[in-house]
Amino acid sequence: MEITVGKIVGGVGSRRWAQVHDFVPEDDQEKLTKRGRLIVLASIGTEEEKNEVEVVSQGREILARIHELYYGNLEGEAMEILIRGIEEVEKEFAGVEVTALAIIDKALFCALNGGGVWARVGGKEGWVVNPNDKAQMTNDKIKMLSSWAKDGQVLVLGNSRFWDQVPLGIVKAGVDNEDMEGVVETLGAVVHGGGKGEGTVGAVVKIRSQRLQEIVVKSQEPEKKPEIKQKFTWPKINWPRIKFPRGSIYVAPGEKMAKQKQMMWAGLGFLIVLVLMVGGWQWRERNMRIEQSEQNKTIESVKYKFDEAKALVSLNPVRSRELLGEIETTVTGWQSNKAAKKDERVRQIVEEWDGVRAEAMGVKSGEGKVVFDLGLLREGMVGEKLEIRDGKLEVLDTQGSRLIEVDPVKKSGEVVAGKEALGQATLLATYPGKVIVFSDKGIVECQVPGAKCQVVIKTDEGWGEIQDMGVFAGNIYLLASNQIWRHQVTESGYGGKQKWLADTEDGSSLSQSLSMAIDGSIWTSKIAKYTRGVRESFTVSGLDKELGENRTIYTDEDQENLYILDKNNKRIVVFKKTGEYLSQYEGGEIGNASSLVVDEKAGKIYVLVGAKIYEISK
């Protein structure tokens, strides 16, 4: 058997080292017979930072130790000795990962404590040891396998970092190259090109039957035919007769020399042009090959990630979104590149991109049905603020200063209070059994049913400019440009204003908040969370594009999630209260909405668009 080994080795760092050891005991027939050829992929990965010289020295010790343990004892089965050697090295060196392949005559023995092995033989290919299959490969057990070597067999061995960095698609494309140098160049470019090659190691092993090669070579030799000597005779040519003028032609010596120089320079110029043309052609061909190779690597890498993202859409949407984010820039470039779309792989990715991305991002339709049209109550009525109370929708018409109550089930509505009772109303909040309105009179409380309205808190110039209002546990909270004011409920009404923010907090951070929501903590539309007057560390993650500046936030103690009406991007975005992105609603009338409320138990989102209330199913 002819065995060719290609080595792919990353760099050495202060925490990582990797190397391939390939040894054939040609001078010791007994070792060759009993232990055969040994190919070892060893790597170190530790948290402790060391000098690179120390790391390399430790790596050499590992290889020497494995060699000693395997060839030092010729008693016992090779596989058993190989496994025992890896176990000993694991005990002696922290963070070591070993993949070893022993080839004895036509038998293959492989043992490893990490990484993976991929094989192709007889037109079939697949994982022998899948590095991502935790059930197949555990850290506390040496994986072992054996088989017979077969003609045309290809094995690709690699440690964990190798399989993390090199997509399987590129591996498959790389091993198609008959030249082992080409295989190593293809896979090595991926390892070194990512900037994360430290501690990465892989090996490609190709097996070919020598007997088959001899047969192929012999069959390709041309059949020798007996030489037949023939006498060569010049063909007879009837040359035309040309009559030259008689007399002599005189050429001056200087003119003759000038013509010779002219011919010499013309010949030299032609030679230079020829060399430049040939060299330029070769340079262009070389660059085209390099460019095509790089393009192919890029396409294979993107295709591998896209296929994985597509498979994970329903199983692990977060990971699917991460993979799509890694390739989005490249795919976006392909969408406007006609030349790139000539490749079938690129064309398929571009055609499927929008659908897969939308599914991974949890994009849902924002199309809703009309629950109620305020114009049916009074012509020209326009809603600005929307709240929900005991299953009823409360709408504030700020232009006409009217309070309207809508039953979304019966699809009916009525005006429950007007400007005379409310004053010039601007804000709205609800609490079980009552509706709170902020107006030029101060804070007006309307008891429902019955809609008996009265001013419970007079206007206070110390409030400043109020952006939004909310009610929690019966207390009224006002969002100002630099403070959150609280009016506590009492037996006789409400107390005076109190600063809710802690003295340690900088109130200027509230200046650009347009709305707030309360569930025990107070959330502002700047996506900030305050608990007991103190701002918590809170960020959102997983968004495909940043939220616009003009937004409204909604949640309460009965809702599990946060809802953001992102008016600039015409969507409703849903987050967990821990900050992870969940989904978003696009389309319909969302882009024109002024307010929203959510009833998670009923599975409904209600948005207010001018005179109409729309219902979107969750």
Short mmCIF file of C-alpha atoms in Angstrom, two decimals, residues 68-444:
data_model
loop_
_atom_site.label_atom_id
_atom_site.label_comp_id
_atom_site.label_asym_id
_atom_site.label_seq_id
_atom_site.Cartn_x
_atom_site.Cartn_y
_atom_site.Cartn_z
CA GLU A 68 8.15 5.79 23.83
CA LEU A 69 4.93 4.23 25.15
CA TYR A 70 3.96 2.81 21.73
CA TYR A 71 7.27 1.51 20.39
CA GLY A 72 8.94 0.85 23.74
CA ASN A 73 6.83 -2.22 24.49
CA LEU A 74 6.35 -4.73 21.66
CA GLU A 75 4.32 -7.13 23.80
CA GLY A 76 0.53 -7.02 23.53
CA GLU A 77 -1.89 -5.83 20.88
CA ALA A 78 -1.09 -2.56 19.08
CA MET A 79 -4.54 -1.05 19.72
CA GLU A 80 -4.36 -1.80 23.44
CA ILE A 81 -0.89 -0.23 23.70
CA LEU A 82 -2.05 2.82 21.71
CA ILE A 83 -5.03 3.43 24.00
CA ARG A 84 -2.92 2.95 27.10
CA GLY A 85 -0.39 5.46 25.73
CA ILE A 86 -3.04 8.16 25.23
CA GLU A 87 -4.42 7.53 28.74
CA GLU A 88 -0.93 7.96 30.24
CA VAL A 89 -0.29 11.17 28.33
CA GLU A 90 -3.67 12.56 29.49
CA LYS A 91 -2.62 11.99 33.12
CA GLU A 92 0.83 13.52 32.69
CA PHE A 93 -0.06 16.62 30.62
CA ALA A 94 -3.04 18.88 31.30
CA GLY A 95 -5.14 20.03 28.35
CA VAL A 96 -3.68 17.56 25.86
CA GLU A 97 -5.73 16.27 22.91
CA VAL A 98 -4.44 13.30 20.89
CA THR A 99 -5.60 11.57 17.69
CA ALA A 100 -3.39 8.60 16.75
CA LEU A 101 -3.50 6.36 13.67
CA ALA A 102 -1.38 3.18 13.48
CA ILE A 103 -1.01 1.41 10.10
CA ILE A 104 0.26 -2.17 10.34
CA ASP A 105 0.41 -3.89 6.96
CA LYS A 106 -3.21 -3.43 5.73
CA ALA A 107 -4.78 -2.87 9.18
CA LEU A 108 -5.73 0.59 10.46
CA PHE A 109 -6.02 1.27 14.20
CA CYS A 110 -7.22 4.67 15.43
CA ALA A 111 -7.59 6.01 18.98
CA LEU A 112 -8.43 9.54 20.12
CA ASN A 113 -9.56 11.49 23.16
CA GLY A 114 -10.96 14.46 21.21
CA GLY A 115 -11.46 15.87 17.76
CA GLY A 116 -12.88 13.83 14.92
CA VAL A 117 -12.24 11.59 11.91
CA TRP A 118 -13.91 11.82 8.48
CA ALA A 119 -13.47 9.21 5.74
CA ARG A 120 -14.19 8.61 2.06
CA VAL A 121 -13.91 5.17 0.45
CA GLY A 122 -15.56 3.41 -2.46
CA GLY A 123 -17.78 6.35 -3.39
CA LYS A 124 -19.11 6.65 0.17
CA GLU A 125 -18.17 9.28 2.73
CA GLY A 126 -19.08 10.35 6.25
CA TRP A 127 -18.03 10.80 9.85
CA VAL A 128 -16.17 7.97 11.53
CA VAL A 129 -15.98 10.02 14.72
CA ASN A 130 -18.13 13.16 14.69
CA PRO A 131 -16.48 15.91 16.81
CA ASN A 132 -19.89 17.52 17.44
CA ASP A 133 -21.63 14.36 18.60
CA LYS A 134 -21.37 14.45 22.40
CA ALA A 135 -23.07 11.09 22.72
CA GLN A 136 -20.47 9.51 20.44
CA MET A 137 -17.43 11.23 21.96
CA THR A 138 -17.10 11.92 25.71
CA ASN A 139 -14.15 13.56 27.42
CA ASP A 140 -13.63 10.75 29.91
CA LYS A 141 -13.38 7.94 27.39
CA ILE A 142 -10.87 7.08 24.65
CA LYS A 143 -12.63 6.47 21.34
CA MET A 144 -11.18 3.52 19.41
CA LEU A 145 -11.83 2.00 15.99
CA SER A 146 -10.17 -0.26 13.43
CA SER A 147 -10.62 -1.31 9.81
CA TRP A 148 -8.81 -2.67 6.78
CA ALA A 149 -7.08 -0.26 4.44
CA LYS A 150 -8.77 -0.01 1.04
CA ASP A 151 -7.56 1.32 -2.27
CA GLY A 152 -8.55 4.96 -2.77
CA GLN A 153 -9.38 5.43 0.92
CA VAL A 154 -9.04 8.98 2.33
CA LEU A 155 -8.98 9.78 6.05
CA VAL A 156 -9.08 13.31 7.44
CA LEU A 157 -8.09 13.55 11.10
CA GLY A 158 -8.27 16.74 13.15
CA ASN A 159 -8.44 18.05 16.68
CA SER A 160 -11.45 19.99 17.97
CA ARG A 161 -10.13 23.38 16.80
CA PHE A 162 -9.52 22.02 13.29
CA TRP A 163 -13.15 20.92 12.87
CA ASP A 164 -14.41 24.18 14.42
CA GLN A 165 -12.54 26.24 11.83
CA VAL A 166 -12.60 24.15 8.65
CA PRO A 167 -16.10 23.61 7.18
CA LEU A 168 -16.82 20.06 6.06
CA GLY A 169 -17.69 21.34 2.59
CA ILE A 170 -14.17 22.72 2.14
CA VAL A 171 -12.69 19.43 3.41
CA LYS A 172 -14.68 17.51 0.80
CA ALA A 173 -13.63 19.90 -1.96
CA GLY A 174 -10.00 19.88 -0.81
CA VAL A 175 -9.48 16.10 -0.79
CA ASP A 176 -10.72 15.92 -4.39
CA ASN A 177 -7.35 17.32 -5.39
CA GLU A 178 -5.08 14.47 -6.54
CA ASP A 179 -1.99 16.42 -5.49
CA MET A 180 -1.46 16.26 -1.71
CA GLU A 181 0.28 19.66 -1.79
CA GLY A 182 -2.90 21.13 -3.24
CA VAL A 183 -4.98 19.52 -0.47
CA VAL A 184 -2.71 20.92 2.24
CA GLU A 185 -2.66 24.36 0.59
CA THR A 186 -6.48 24.48 0.44
CA LEU A 187 -7.10 23.40 4.05
CA GLY A 188 -4.10 25.31 5.39
CA ALA A 189 -5.39 28.54 3.86
CA VAL A 190 -8.60 28.21 5.89
CA VAL A 191 -6.72 27.46 9.13
CA HIS A 192 -4.23 30.31 8.76
CA GLY A 193 -6.63 32.75 7.10
CA GLY A 194 -9.05 33.00 10.03
CA GLY A 195 -6.49 34.39 12.46
CA LYS A 196 -7.42 31.66 14.96
CA GLY A 197 -5.02 28.95 13.81
CA GLU A 198 -3.12 28.59 17.08
CA GLY A 199 -3.38 25.06 18.43
CA THR A 200 -5.05 23.76 15.24
CA VAL A 201 -3.85 20.48 13.73
CA GLY A 202 -5.13 18.16 11.03
CA ALA A 203 -3.85 15.43 8.72
CA VAL A 204 -5.04 13.97 5.43
CA VAL A 205 -4.13 10.32 4.80
CA LYS A 206 -4.54 8.88 1.29
CA ILE A 207 -4.15 5.15 0.66
CA ARG A 208 -3.46 3.62 -2.75
CA SER A 209 -2.72 0.03 -3.72
CA GLN A 210 0.77 -0.26 -5.25
CA ARG A 211 -0.27 -3.34 -7.23
CA LEU A 212 -3.12 -1.38 -8.82
CA GLN A 213 -0.72 1.42 -9.64
CA GLU A 214 1.66 -1.00 -11.40
CA ILE A 215 -1.23 -2.37 -13.46
CA VAL A 216 -2.34 1.15 -14.39
CA VAL A 217 1.20 2.19 -15.34
CA LYS A 218 1.73 -0.91 -17.45
CA SER A 219 -1.59 -0.48 -19.22
CA GLN A 220 -0.66 3.08 -20.09
CA GLU A 221 2.65 2.14 -21.76
CA PRO A 222 2.31 2.38 -25.56
CA GLU A 223 2.65 -0.82 -27.52
CA LYS A 224 6.05 -0.96 -29.25
CA LYS A 225 5.86 -1.53 -33.00
CA PRO A 226 8.74 -2.79 -35.14
CA GLU A 227 10.64 0.01 -36.80
CA ILE A 228 10.47 0.08 -40.60
CA LYS A 229 13.37 1.90 -42.18
CA GLN A 230 12.48 3.77 -45.33
CA LYS A 231 14.76 5.58 -47.69
CA PHE A 232 14.03 9.28 -47.70
CA THR A 233 13.89 11.10 -51.01
CA TRP A 234 13.43 14.81 -51.53
CA PRO A 235 10.27 15.67 -53.44
CA LYS A 236 10.75 17.16 -56.84
CA ILE A 237 9.69 20.80 -57.02
CA ASN A 238 9.25 22.72 -60.26
CA TRP A 239 10.59 26.13 -59.27
CA PRO A 240 9.34 29.07 -61.39
CA ARG A 241 11.93 30.80 -63.46
CA ILE A 242 12.61 34.39 -62.42
CA LYS A 243 14.64 36.74 -64.54
CA PHE A 244 16.84 39.07 -62.50
CA PRO A 245 18.09 42.33 -64.03
CA ARG A 246 21.66 42.25 -65.07
CA GLY A 247 24.19 44.61 -63.56
CA SER A 248 25.54 45.31 -60.08
CA ILE A 249 23.89 46.98 -57.02
CA TYR A 250 26.05 49.13 -54.79
CA VAL A 251 25.36 49.39 -51.06
CA ALA A 252 27.39 51.84 -49.02
CA PRO A 253 29.11 50.32 -45.91
CA GLY A 254 27.50 52.82 -43.50
CA GLU A 255 24.03 52.13 -44.80
CA LYS A 256 24.59 48.39 -44.52
CA MET A 257 25.71 48.74 -40.86
CA ALA A 258 22.70 50.92 -40.02
CA LYS A 259 20.32 48.36 -41.47
CA GLN A 260 21.95 45.58 -39.48
CA LYS A 261 21.59 47.59 -36.24
CA GLN A 262 18.00 48.40 -37.10
CA MET A 263 17.23 44.70 -37.60
CA MET A 264 19.03 43.81 -34.36
CA TRP A 265 17.05 46.37 -32.29
CA ALA A 266 13.79 45.32 -33.94
CA GLY A 267 14.51 41.68 -33.06
CA LEU A 268 15.44 42.61 -29.49
CA GLY A 269 12.26 44.69 -29.12
CA PHE A 270 10.16 41.83 -30.44
CA LEU A 271 11.81 39.45 -27.96
CA ILE A 272 11.11 41.79 -25.04
CA VAL A 273 7.47 42.20 -26.07
CA LEU A 274 7.13 38.42 -26.39
CA VAL A 275 8.63 37.83 -22.94
CA LEU A 276 6.33 40.46 -21.42
CA MET A 277 3.28 38.98 -23.13
CA VAL A 278 4.11 35.43 -21.99
CA GLY A 279 4.96 36.60 -18.47
CA GLY A 280 1.80 38.72 -18.26
CA TRP A 281 -0.32 35.82 -19.46
CA GLN A 282 1.22 33.49 -16.88
CA TRP A 283 0.78 36.10 -14.14
CA ARG A 284 -2.86 36.62 -15.14
CA GLU A 285 -3.51 32.86 -15.25
CA ARG A 286 -1.90 32.42 -11.82
CA ASN A 287 -3.95 35.24 -10.31
CA MET A 288 -7.14 33.85 -11.85
CA ARG A 289 -6.41 30.41 -10.36
CA ILE A 290 -5.75 31.95 -6.95
CA GLU A 291 -8.88 34.11 -7.20
CA GLN A 292 -11.04 31.17 -8.27
CA SER A 293 -9.61 29.06 -5.44
CA GLU A 294 -10.40 31.79 -2.90
CA GLN A 295 -13.88 32.28 -4.34
CA ASN A 296 -14.54 28.56 -4.15
CA LYS A 297 -13.40 28.46 -0.52
CA THR A 298 -15.68 31.41 0.30
CA ILE A 299 -18.66 29.83 -1.47
CA GLU A 300 -18.16 26.47 0.25
CA SER A 301 -17.76 28.13 3.66
CA VAL A 302 -20.90 30.27 3.20
CA LYS A 303 -22.90 27.30 1.85
CA TYR A 304 -21.89 25.15 4.82
CA LYS A 305 -23.01 27.82 7.32
CA PHE A 306 -26.21 28.56 5.37
CA ASP A 307 -27.19 24.87 5.23
CA GLU A 308 -26.50 24.53 8.96
CA ALA A 309 -28.53 27.69 9.73
CA LYS A 310 -31.41 26.38 7.60
CA ALA A 311 -31.39 23.07 9.48
CA LEU A 312 -31.39 24.85 12.87
CA VAL A 313 -34.20 27.32 12.16
CA SER A 314 -36.79 25.44 14.22
CA LEU A 315 -34.42 23.55 16.54
CA ASN A 316 -32.14 26.39 17.64
CA PRO A 317 -33.18 29.76 16.14
CA VAL A 318 -30.60 31.69 18.19
CA ARG A 319 -27.71 29.70 16.69
CA SER A 320 -29.36 29.91 13.27
CA ARG A 321 -29.42 33.71 13.53
CA GLU A 322 -25.76 33.77 14.59
CA LEU A 323 -24.72 31.75 11.53
CA LEU A 324 -26.78 33.92 9.18
CA GLY A 325 -25.25 37.04 10.73
CA GLU A 326 -21.75 35.71 9.97
CA ILE A 327 -22.48 35.36 6.25
CA GLU A 328 -25.00 38.19 5.72
CA THR A 329 -22.48 40.69 4.31
CA THR A 330 -21.23 38.18 1.75
CA VAL A 331 -24.72 37.10 0.67
CA THR A 332 -25.90 40.71 0.40
CA GLY A 333 -23.00 41.37 -1.97
CA TRP A 334 -23.97 38.35 -4.07
CA GLN A 335 -27.55 39.59 -4.44
CA SER A 336 -26.39 42.49 -6.67
CA ASN A 337 -23.55 40.57 -8.35
CA LYS A 338 -24.71 38.94 -11.59
CA ALA A 339 -21.35 37.23 -12.16
CA ALA A 340 -21.42 35.55 -8.73
CA LYS A 341 -24.97 34.27 -9.32
CA LYS A 342 -23.74 32.24 -12.29
CA ASP A 343 -22.53 29.71 -9.72
CA GLU A 344 -25.39 27.33 -8.90
CA ARG A 345 -24.48 27.27 -5.19
CA VAL A 346 -24.58 31.07 -4.94
CA ARG A 347 -27.85 31.29 -6.87
CA GLN A 348 -29.52 28.78 -4.54
CA ILE A 349 -28.39 30.64 -1.40
CA VAL A 350 -29.56 34.02 -2.77
CA GLU A 351 -32.96 32.60 -3.76
CA GLU A 352 -33.58 31.03 -0.33
CA TRP A 353 -31.96 33.78 1.77
CA ASP A 354 -34.97 36.01 2.52
CA GLY A 355 -37.22 33.10 3.49
CA VAL A 356 -34.69 31.38 5.75
CA ARG A 357 -33.64 34.66 7.38
CA ALA A 358 -37.25 35.70 8.06
CA GLU A 359 -38.01 32.32 9.64
CA ALA A 360 -34.84 32.39 11.75
CA MET A 361 -35.54 35.96 12.89
CA GLY A 362 -39.08 35.02 13.88
CA VAL A 363 -40.58 37.60 11.52
CA LYS A 364 -44.38 37.36 11.64
CA SER A 365 -47.10 39.11 9.72
CA GLY A 366 -48.33 42.39 11.15
CA GLU A 367 -51.55 42.22 9.15
CA GLY A 368 -54.46 42.68 11.53
CA LYS A 369 -58.20 42.97 11.37
CA VAL A 370 -60.14 46.06 12.44
CA VAL A 371 -61.68 45.66 15.89
CA PHE A 372 -63.38 49.03 16.00
CA ASP A 373 -63.57 52.29 14.04
CA LEU A 374 -63.93 55.38 16.25
CA GLY A 375 -65.45 57.21 13.28
CA LEU A 376 -68.62 55.17 13.86
CA LEU A 377 -69.12 57.03 17.15
CA ARG A 378 -68.33 60.49 15.88
CA GLU A 379 -66.97 61.73 12.56
CA GLY A 380 -63.40 63.00 12.67
CA MET A 381 -62.56 61.29 15.98
CA VAL A 382 -58.86 60.28 16.17
CA GLY A 383 -57.23 58.18 18.92
CA GLU A 384 -53.75 58.91 20.24
CA LYS A 385 -53.33 56.80 23.40
CA LEU A 386 -54.45 53.19 24.00
CA GLU A 387 -54.64 51.23 27.28
CA ILE A 388 -56.29 47.98 28.38
CA ARG A 389 -58.33 47.44 31.56
CA ASP A 390 -60.27 44.33 32.58
CA GLY A 391 -60.46 43.16 28.96
CA LYS A 392 -61.72 46.54 27.72
CA LEU A 393 -59.73 48.95 25.53
CA GLU A 394 -59.52 52.56 26.70
CA VAL A 395 -58.77 55.13 23.99
CA LEU A 396 -57.87 58.80 24.49
CA ASP A 397 -58.73 61.25 21.70
CA THR A 398 -56.29 64.04 22.55
CA GLN A 399 -57.60 66.40 19.84
CA GLY A 400 -61.22 66.31 21.05
CA SER A 401 -60.19 65.45 24.64
CA ARG A 402 -62.53 62.44 24.81
CA LEU A 403 -62.24 59.11 26.61
CA ILE A 404 -63.67 56.16 24.66
CA GLU A 405 -64.18 52.62 25.95
CA VAL A 406 -64.19 49.74 23.41
CA ASP A 407 -65.25 46.13 23.92
CA PRO A 408 -63.00 44.13 21.48
CA VAL A 409 -65.16 41.01 21.78
CA LYS A 410 -68.48 42.69 21.05
CA LYS A 411 -66.79 45.22 18.73
CA SER A 412 -68.72 48.04 20.33
CA GLY A 413 -67.68 51.35 21.86
CA GLU A 414 -68.91 54.46 23.67
CA VAL A 415 -67.65 57.88 24.73
CA VAL A 416 -67.46 57.82 28.55
CA ALA A 417 -66.04 61.31 29.23
CA GLY A 418 -65.44 64.58 27.38
CA LYS A 419 -63.44 67.76 27.64
CA GLU A 420 -65.66 69.26 30.32
CA ALA A 421 -64.77 66.46 32.73
CA LEU A 422 -61.20 65.78 31.58
CA GLY A 423 -59.83 69.17 30.54
CA GLN A 424 -57.28 69.20 27.70
CA ALA A 425 -56.14 65.57 28.05
CA THR A 426 -52.72 64.33 26.82
CA LEU A 427 -51.89 61.05 28.65
CA LEU A 428 -53.73 57.91 29.71
CA ALA A 429 -53.23 55.09 32.24
CA THR A 430 -55.50 52.40 33.71
CA TYR A 431 -55.94 50.42 36.89
CA PRO A 432 -58.64 47.87 37.81
CA GLY A 433 -61.90 49.80 38.26
CA LYS A 434 -60.58 53.18 37.11
CA VAL A 435 -58.98 55.19 34.31
CA ILE A 436 -56.39 57.94 34.97
CA VAL A 437 -56.04 60.91 32.61
CA PHE A 438 -53.32 63.58 32.64
CA SER A 439 -54.57 67.02 31.46
CA ASP A 440 -54.18 70.75 31.98
CA LYS A 441 -56.34 70.35 35.11
CA GLY A 442 -53.81 67.96 36.63
CA ILE A 443 -54.52 64.26 37.12
CA VAL A 444 -58.14 63.22 36.61
#
